[in-house]
Coordinates of C-alpha atoms and ligand atoms in Angstrom, one line a residue:
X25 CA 0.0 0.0 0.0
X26 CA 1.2 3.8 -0.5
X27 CA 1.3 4.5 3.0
X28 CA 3.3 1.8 3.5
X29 CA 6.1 3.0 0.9
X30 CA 9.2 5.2 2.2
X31 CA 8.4 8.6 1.3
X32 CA 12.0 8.2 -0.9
X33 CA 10.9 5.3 -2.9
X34 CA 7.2 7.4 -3.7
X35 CA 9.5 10.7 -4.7
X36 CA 11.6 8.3 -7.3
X37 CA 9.3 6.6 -8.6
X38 CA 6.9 9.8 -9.3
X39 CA 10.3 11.6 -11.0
X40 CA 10.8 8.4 -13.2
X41 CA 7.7 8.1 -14.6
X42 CA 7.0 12.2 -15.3
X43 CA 10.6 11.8 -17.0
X44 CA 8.9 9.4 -19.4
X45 CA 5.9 11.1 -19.5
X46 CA 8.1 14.3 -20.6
X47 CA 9.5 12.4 -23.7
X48 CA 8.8 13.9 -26.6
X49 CA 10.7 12.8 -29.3
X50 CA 10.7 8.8 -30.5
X51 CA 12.7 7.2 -28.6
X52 CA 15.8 5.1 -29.7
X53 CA 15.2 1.6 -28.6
X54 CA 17.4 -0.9 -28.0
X55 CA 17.6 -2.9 -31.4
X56 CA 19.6 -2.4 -34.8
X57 CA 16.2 -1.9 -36.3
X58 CA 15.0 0.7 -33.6
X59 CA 18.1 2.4 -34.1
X60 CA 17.6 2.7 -37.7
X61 CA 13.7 3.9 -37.4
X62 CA 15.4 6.5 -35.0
X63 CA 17.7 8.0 -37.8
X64 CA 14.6 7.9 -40.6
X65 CA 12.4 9.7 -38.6
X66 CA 15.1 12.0 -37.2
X67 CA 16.2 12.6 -41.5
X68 CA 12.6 13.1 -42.7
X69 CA 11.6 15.2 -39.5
X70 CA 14.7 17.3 -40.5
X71 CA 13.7 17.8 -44.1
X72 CA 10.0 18.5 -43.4
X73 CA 11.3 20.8 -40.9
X74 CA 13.7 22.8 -43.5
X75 CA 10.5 22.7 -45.9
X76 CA 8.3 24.6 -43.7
X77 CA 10.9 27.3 -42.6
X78 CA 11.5 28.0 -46.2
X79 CA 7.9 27.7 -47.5
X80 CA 6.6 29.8 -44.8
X81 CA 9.4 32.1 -44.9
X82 CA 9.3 32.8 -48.0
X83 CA 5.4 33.4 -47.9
X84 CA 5.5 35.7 -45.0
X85 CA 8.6 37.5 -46.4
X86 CA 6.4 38.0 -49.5
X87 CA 3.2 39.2 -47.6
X88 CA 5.4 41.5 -45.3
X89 CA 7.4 43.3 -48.1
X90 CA 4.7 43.4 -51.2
X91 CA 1.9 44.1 -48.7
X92 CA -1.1 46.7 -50.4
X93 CA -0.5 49.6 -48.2
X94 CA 3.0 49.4 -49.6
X95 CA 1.5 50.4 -53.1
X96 CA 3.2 46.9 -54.5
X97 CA 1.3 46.2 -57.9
X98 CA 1.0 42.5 -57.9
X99 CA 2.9 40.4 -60.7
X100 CA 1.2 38.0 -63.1
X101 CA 2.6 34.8 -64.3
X102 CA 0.2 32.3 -65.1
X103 CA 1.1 29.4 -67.1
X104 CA 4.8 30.2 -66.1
X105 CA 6.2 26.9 -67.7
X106 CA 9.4 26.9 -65.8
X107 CA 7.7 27.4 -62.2
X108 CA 5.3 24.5 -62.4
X109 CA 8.0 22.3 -63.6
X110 CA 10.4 23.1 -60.5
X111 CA 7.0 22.8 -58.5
X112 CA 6.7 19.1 -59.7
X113 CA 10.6 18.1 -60.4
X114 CA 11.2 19.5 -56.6
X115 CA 8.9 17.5 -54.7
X116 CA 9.2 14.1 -56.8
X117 CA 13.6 14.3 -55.8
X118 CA 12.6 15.5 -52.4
X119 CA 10.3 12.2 -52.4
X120 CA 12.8 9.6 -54.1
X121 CA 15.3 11.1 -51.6
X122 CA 13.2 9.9 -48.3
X123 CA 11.7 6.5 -50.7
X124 CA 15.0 5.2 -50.8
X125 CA 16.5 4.8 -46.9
X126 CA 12.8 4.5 -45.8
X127 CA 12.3 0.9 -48.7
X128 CA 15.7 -0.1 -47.3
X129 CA 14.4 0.0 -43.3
X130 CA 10.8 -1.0 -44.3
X131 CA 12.2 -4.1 -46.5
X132 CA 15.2 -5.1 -43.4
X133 CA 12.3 -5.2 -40.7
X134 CA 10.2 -7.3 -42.5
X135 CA 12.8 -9.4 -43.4
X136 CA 12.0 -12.6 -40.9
X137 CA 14.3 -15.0 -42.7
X138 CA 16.6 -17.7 -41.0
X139 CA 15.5 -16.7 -36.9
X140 CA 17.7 -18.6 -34.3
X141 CA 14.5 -19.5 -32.8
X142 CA 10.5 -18.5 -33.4
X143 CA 7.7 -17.9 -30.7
X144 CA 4.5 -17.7 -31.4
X145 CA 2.6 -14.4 -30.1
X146 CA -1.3 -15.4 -29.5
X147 CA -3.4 -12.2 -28.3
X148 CA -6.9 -12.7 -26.8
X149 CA -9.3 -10.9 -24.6
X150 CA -7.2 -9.7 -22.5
X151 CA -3.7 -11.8 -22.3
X152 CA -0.9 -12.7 -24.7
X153 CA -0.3 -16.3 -24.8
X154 CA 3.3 -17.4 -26.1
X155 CA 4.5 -20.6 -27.2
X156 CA 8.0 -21.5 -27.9
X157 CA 7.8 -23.5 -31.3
X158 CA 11.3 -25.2 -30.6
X159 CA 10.2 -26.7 -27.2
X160 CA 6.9 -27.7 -25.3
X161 CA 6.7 -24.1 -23.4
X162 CA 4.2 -22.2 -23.5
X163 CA 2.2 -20.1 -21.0
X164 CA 0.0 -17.1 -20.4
X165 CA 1.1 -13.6 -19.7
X166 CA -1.6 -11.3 -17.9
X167 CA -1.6 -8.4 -16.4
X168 CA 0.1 -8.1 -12.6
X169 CA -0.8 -4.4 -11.5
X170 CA -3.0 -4.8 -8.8
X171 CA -7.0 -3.4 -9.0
X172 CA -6.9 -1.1 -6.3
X173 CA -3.5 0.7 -8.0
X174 CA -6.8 1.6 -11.3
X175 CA -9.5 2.3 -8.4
X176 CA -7.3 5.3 -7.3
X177 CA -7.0 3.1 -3.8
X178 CA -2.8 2.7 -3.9
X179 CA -0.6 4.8 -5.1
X180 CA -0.1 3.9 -8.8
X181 CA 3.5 1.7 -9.2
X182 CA 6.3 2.6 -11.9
X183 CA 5.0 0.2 -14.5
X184 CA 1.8 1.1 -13.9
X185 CA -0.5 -1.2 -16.4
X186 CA 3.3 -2.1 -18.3
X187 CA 3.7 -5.0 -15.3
X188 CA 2.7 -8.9 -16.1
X189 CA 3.2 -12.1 -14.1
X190 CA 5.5 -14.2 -16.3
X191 CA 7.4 -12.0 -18.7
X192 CA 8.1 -13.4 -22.2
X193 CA 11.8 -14.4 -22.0
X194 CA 13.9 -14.2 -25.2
X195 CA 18.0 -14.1 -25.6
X196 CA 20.5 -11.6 -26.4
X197 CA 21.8 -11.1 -29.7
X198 CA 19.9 -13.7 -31.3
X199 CA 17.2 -13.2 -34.2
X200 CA 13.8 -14.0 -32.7
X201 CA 10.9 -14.5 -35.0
X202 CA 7.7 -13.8 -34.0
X203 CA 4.3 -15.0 -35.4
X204 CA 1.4 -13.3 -34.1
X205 CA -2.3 -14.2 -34.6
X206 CA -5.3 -13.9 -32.4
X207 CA -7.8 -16.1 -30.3
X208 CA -10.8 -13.7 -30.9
X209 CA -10.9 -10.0 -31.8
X210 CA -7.7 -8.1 -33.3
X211 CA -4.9 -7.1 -30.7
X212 CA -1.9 -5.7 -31.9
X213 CA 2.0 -6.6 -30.4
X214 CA 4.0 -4.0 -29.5
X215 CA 6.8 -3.2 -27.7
X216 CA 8.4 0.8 -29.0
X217 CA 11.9 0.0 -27.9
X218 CA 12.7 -2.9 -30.4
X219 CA 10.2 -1.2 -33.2
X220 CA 8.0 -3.8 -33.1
X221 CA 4.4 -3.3 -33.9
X222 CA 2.1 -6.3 -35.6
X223 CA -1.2 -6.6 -35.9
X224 CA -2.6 -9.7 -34.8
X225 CA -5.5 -11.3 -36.5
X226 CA -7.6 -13.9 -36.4
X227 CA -7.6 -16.4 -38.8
X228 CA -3.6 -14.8 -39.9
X229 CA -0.2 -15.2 -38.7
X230 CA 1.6 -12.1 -39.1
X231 CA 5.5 -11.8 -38.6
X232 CA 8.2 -10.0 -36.9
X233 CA 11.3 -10.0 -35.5
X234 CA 14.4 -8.6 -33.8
X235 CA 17.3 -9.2 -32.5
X236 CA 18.3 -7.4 -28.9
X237 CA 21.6 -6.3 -28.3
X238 CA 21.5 -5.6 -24.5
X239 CA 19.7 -7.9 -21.7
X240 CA 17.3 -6.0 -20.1
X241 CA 13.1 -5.6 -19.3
X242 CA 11.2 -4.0 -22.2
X243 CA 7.4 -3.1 -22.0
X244 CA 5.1 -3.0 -24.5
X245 CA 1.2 -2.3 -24.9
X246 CA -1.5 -4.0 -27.4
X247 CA -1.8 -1.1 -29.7
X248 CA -5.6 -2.5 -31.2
X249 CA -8.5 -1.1 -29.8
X250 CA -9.8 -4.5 -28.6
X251 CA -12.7 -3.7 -26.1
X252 CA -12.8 -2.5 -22.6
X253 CA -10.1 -4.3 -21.3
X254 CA -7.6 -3.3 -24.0
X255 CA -5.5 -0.9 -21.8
X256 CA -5.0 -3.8 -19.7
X257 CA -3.0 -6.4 -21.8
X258 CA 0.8 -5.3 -21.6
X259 CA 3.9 -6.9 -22.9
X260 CA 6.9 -7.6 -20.9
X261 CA 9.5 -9.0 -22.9
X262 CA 12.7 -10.2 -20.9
X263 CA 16.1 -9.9 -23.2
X264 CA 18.3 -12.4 -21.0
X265 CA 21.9 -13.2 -22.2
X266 CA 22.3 -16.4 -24.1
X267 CA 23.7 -18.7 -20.9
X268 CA 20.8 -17.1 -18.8
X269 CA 18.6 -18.1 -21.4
X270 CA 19.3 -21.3 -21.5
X271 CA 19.1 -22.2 -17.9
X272 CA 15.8 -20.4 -17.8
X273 CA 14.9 -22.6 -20.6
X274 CA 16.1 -25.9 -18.9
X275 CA 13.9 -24.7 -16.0
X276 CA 10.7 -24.1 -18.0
X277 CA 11.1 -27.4 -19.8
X278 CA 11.9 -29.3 -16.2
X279 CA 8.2 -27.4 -15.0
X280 CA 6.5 -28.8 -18.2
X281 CA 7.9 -32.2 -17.6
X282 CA 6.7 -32.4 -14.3
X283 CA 3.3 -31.1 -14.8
X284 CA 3.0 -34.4 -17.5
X285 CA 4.0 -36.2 -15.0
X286 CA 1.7 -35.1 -12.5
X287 CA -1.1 -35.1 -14.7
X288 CA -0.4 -38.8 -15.3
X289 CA -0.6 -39.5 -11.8
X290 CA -4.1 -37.5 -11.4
X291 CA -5.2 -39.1 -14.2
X292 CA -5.1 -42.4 -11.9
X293 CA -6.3 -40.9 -8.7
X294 CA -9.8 -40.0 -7.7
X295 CA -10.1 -37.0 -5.7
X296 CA -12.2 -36.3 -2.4
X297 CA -15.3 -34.6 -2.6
X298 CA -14.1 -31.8 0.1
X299 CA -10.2 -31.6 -1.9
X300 CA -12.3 -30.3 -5.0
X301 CA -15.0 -28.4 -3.3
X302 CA -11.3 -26.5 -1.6
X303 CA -9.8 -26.1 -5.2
X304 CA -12.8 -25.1 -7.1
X305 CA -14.0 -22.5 -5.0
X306 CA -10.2 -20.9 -5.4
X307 CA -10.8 -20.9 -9.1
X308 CA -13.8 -20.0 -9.3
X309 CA -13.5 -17.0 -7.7
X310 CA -10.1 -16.0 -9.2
X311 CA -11.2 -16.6 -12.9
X312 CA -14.6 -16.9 -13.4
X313 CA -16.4 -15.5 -10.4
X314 CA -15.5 -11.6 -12.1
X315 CA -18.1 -12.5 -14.9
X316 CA -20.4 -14.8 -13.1
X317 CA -20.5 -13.6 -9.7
X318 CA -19.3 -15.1 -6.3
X319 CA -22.7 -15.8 -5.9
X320 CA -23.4 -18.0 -9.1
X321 CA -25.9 -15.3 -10.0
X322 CA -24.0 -14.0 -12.9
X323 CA -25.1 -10.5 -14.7
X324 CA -28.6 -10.5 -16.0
X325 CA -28.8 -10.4 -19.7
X326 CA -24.8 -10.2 -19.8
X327 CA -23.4 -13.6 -17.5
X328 CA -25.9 -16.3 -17.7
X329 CA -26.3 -17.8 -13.8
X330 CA -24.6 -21.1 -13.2
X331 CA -27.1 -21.3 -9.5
X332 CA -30.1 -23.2 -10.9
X333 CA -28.7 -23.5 -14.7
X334 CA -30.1 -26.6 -16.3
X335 CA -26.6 -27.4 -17.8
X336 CA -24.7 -27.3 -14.3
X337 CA -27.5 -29.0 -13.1
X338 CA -28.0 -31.9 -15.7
X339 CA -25.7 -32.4 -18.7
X340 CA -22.0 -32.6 -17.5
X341 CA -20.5 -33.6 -20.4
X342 CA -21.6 -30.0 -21.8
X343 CA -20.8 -28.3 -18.9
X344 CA -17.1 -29.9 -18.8
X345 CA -17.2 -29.1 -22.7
X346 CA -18.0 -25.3 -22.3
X347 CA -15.1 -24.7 -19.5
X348 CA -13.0 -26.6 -21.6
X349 CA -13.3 -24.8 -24.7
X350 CA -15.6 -21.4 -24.3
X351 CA -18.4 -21.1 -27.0
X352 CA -17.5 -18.8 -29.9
X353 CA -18.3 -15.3 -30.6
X354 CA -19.5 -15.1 -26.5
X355 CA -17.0 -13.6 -23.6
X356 CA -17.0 -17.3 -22.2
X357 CA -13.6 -18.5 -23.2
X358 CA -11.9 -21.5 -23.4
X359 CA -10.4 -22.0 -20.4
X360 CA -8.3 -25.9 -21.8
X361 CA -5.2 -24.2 -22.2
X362 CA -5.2 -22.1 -19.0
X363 CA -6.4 -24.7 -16.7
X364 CA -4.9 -27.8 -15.9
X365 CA -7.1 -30.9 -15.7
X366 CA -7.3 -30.8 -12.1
X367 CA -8.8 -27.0 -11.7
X368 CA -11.1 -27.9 -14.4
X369 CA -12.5 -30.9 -12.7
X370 CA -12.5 -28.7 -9.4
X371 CA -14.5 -25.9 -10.6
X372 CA -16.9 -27.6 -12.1
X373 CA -17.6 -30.3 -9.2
X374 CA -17.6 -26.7 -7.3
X375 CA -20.5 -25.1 -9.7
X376 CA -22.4 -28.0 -9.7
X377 CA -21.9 -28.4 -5.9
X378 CA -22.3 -24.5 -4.7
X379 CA -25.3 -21.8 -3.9
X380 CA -27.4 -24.9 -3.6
X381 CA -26.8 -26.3 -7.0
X382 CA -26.2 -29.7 -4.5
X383 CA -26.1 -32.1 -7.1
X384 CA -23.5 -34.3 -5.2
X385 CA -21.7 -34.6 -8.9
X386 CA -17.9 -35.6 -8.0
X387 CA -16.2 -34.9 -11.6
X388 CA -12.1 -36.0 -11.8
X389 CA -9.6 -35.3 -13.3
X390 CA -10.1 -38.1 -15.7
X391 CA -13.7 -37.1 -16.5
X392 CA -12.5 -33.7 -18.0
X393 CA -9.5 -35.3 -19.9
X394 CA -12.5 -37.8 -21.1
X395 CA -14.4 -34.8 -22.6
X396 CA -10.9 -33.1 -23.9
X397 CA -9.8 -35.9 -26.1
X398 CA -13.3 -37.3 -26.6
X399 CA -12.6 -40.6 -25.3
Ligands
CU6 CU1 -5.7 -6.3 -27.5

């Protein structure tokens, strides 16, 4: 909490953020690419620049000094054959001029051949998932700043709404290639200091890339109007050095094997009644409850009830189904590739258990993976 803070840390963290908040030019970033986007827009604001202080001084040195009251008899020279042709012969070299470095920046950062390795950047309502293509990681990324910090109730943090829980993670000095797409509506990647901004579609896989030179954290926004949580869906992108990378890589890999493993062994075990009853209710009222109410009453017209629903009540295959995978073109999501097996099975023993629902339905584990691979 704010009041909790040293007075010190508030005063920093106040001047670091109205020192970015002062910024007014691009900024450099930290790639090759980002560097060159630097120097384009620094040439072309230059020459737009040296345009408008001769255009307009010439026009106000012409309304000043062959102003009326100065009895200045207007000149005529329409049809002037060599004026238009310097008005059209200036412009088109001035163009070519930018065309040419601009092509040459335009056709390297789109240039996504040979990467040293490739993630795949999946945005949806309101997370970025990523997968590693050359291994089995993959994970969610959501947002970490805290609700009270956007109520006005704390004192807002550094990286306020620029803060996730697990960061992507990429290494130094290698060429990553990205290829974004979307679960649902269109996002858009993009983190300003390696000039990387994609669009990322449904139904597409757009690509990008780049190559960081120093290890560091780099934030990032979805730059898509994507619906009312779209200020909420930050990118954190972690640049480690190659070692580093590695041994976090060995880690995430030694996490994903174990999870296998321990789904294996849920797979075989039955669960207790009051173990899922514990577990559901936890994820119920961290993931679902903030559509569909602690209550099970959900929003009228908006979040149908799960208290009384005929599907919680009756068909369980359907209800395991919808968890598993959401139902299209609705805000219920699929919720298979953020839950393991054994939350799944917990919150749904929980809804069909809770606010009297008291259908004494124990589902397992195994009954959701049942559902999941249609077995
Ligand atoms: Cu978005």
């Amino acid at each position: 909490m704010a009041a909790a803070l040293l007075p010190l840390q508030i005063f920093a963290q106040t001047a670091s953020t109205t020192e970015r908040a002062g910024e007014l030019n691009l900024r450099q970033g930290v790639t090759d690419i980002s560097g060159q986007v630097y120097d384009l827009h620094m040439l072309m604001f230059s020459i737009c620049v040296a345009i408008a202080v001769a255009v307009f001084g010439v026009m106000f040195y012409s309304i000043v000094k062959h102003r009326k009251s100065r009895g200045v008899k207007p000149a005529h020279f329409h049809e002037n054959v060599k004026v238009e042709i310097a008005w059209t012969v200036i412009p088109f070299l001035i163009l070519i001029f930018m065309a040419v470095p601009a092509a040459k920046t335009l056709i390297a950062m789109e240039d996504t051949d040979e990467p040293d390795m490739t993630v795949l950047v999946t945005g949806s309502q309101w997370k970025w998932h990523y997968q590693y293509m050359d291994s089995n990681v993959s994970f969610y990324s959501v947002m970490a700043t805290q609700r009270e910090q956007i109520e006005n109730k704390y004192e807002k943090g550094e990286n306020y709404l620029l803060e996730v829980d697990r960061p992507l993670v990429i290494p130094t000095g290698q060429k990553v290639r990205f290829l974004i797409t979307s679960d649902d509506v269109i996002h858009s990647w993009w983190v300003p200091d390696f000039a990387v901004k994609k669009d990322a579609n449904p139904g597409f896989i757009n690509e990008a890339w780049t190559k960081v030179n120093e290890p560091g954290i780099y934030r990032g926004q979805c730059a898509e109007l994507c619906g009312k949580d779209h200020g909420f869906m930050p990118v954190v992108v972690v640049a480690k050095t190659p070692v580093e990378y590695e041994a976090w890589m060995t880690a995430q890999e030694e996490i994903v094997r174990k999870a296998k493993k321990e789904e294996q062994r849920l797979l075989a075990m039955n669960m207790s009644m009051d173990e899922l009853m514990t577990a559901g209710e936890k994820v119920y009222n961290s993931t679902c409850a903030a559509c569909h109410m602690p209550n099970g009453e959900g929003l009228p017209g908006v979040f149908p009830a799960l208290k009384a629903s005929p599907m919680v009540l009756e068909d369980q295959a359907a209800h395991i189904n919808i968890v598993l995978n959401g139902k299209a073109g609705t805000a219920m999501q699929a919720f298979g590739k953020m839950l393991s097996l054994k939350d799944i099975a917990a919150v749904v023993t929980y809804e069909r258990n809770a606010w009297g629902n008291n259908t004494g339905d124990i589902v397992q584990p195994k009954d959701v993976n049942a559902v999941a691979t249609g077995k």
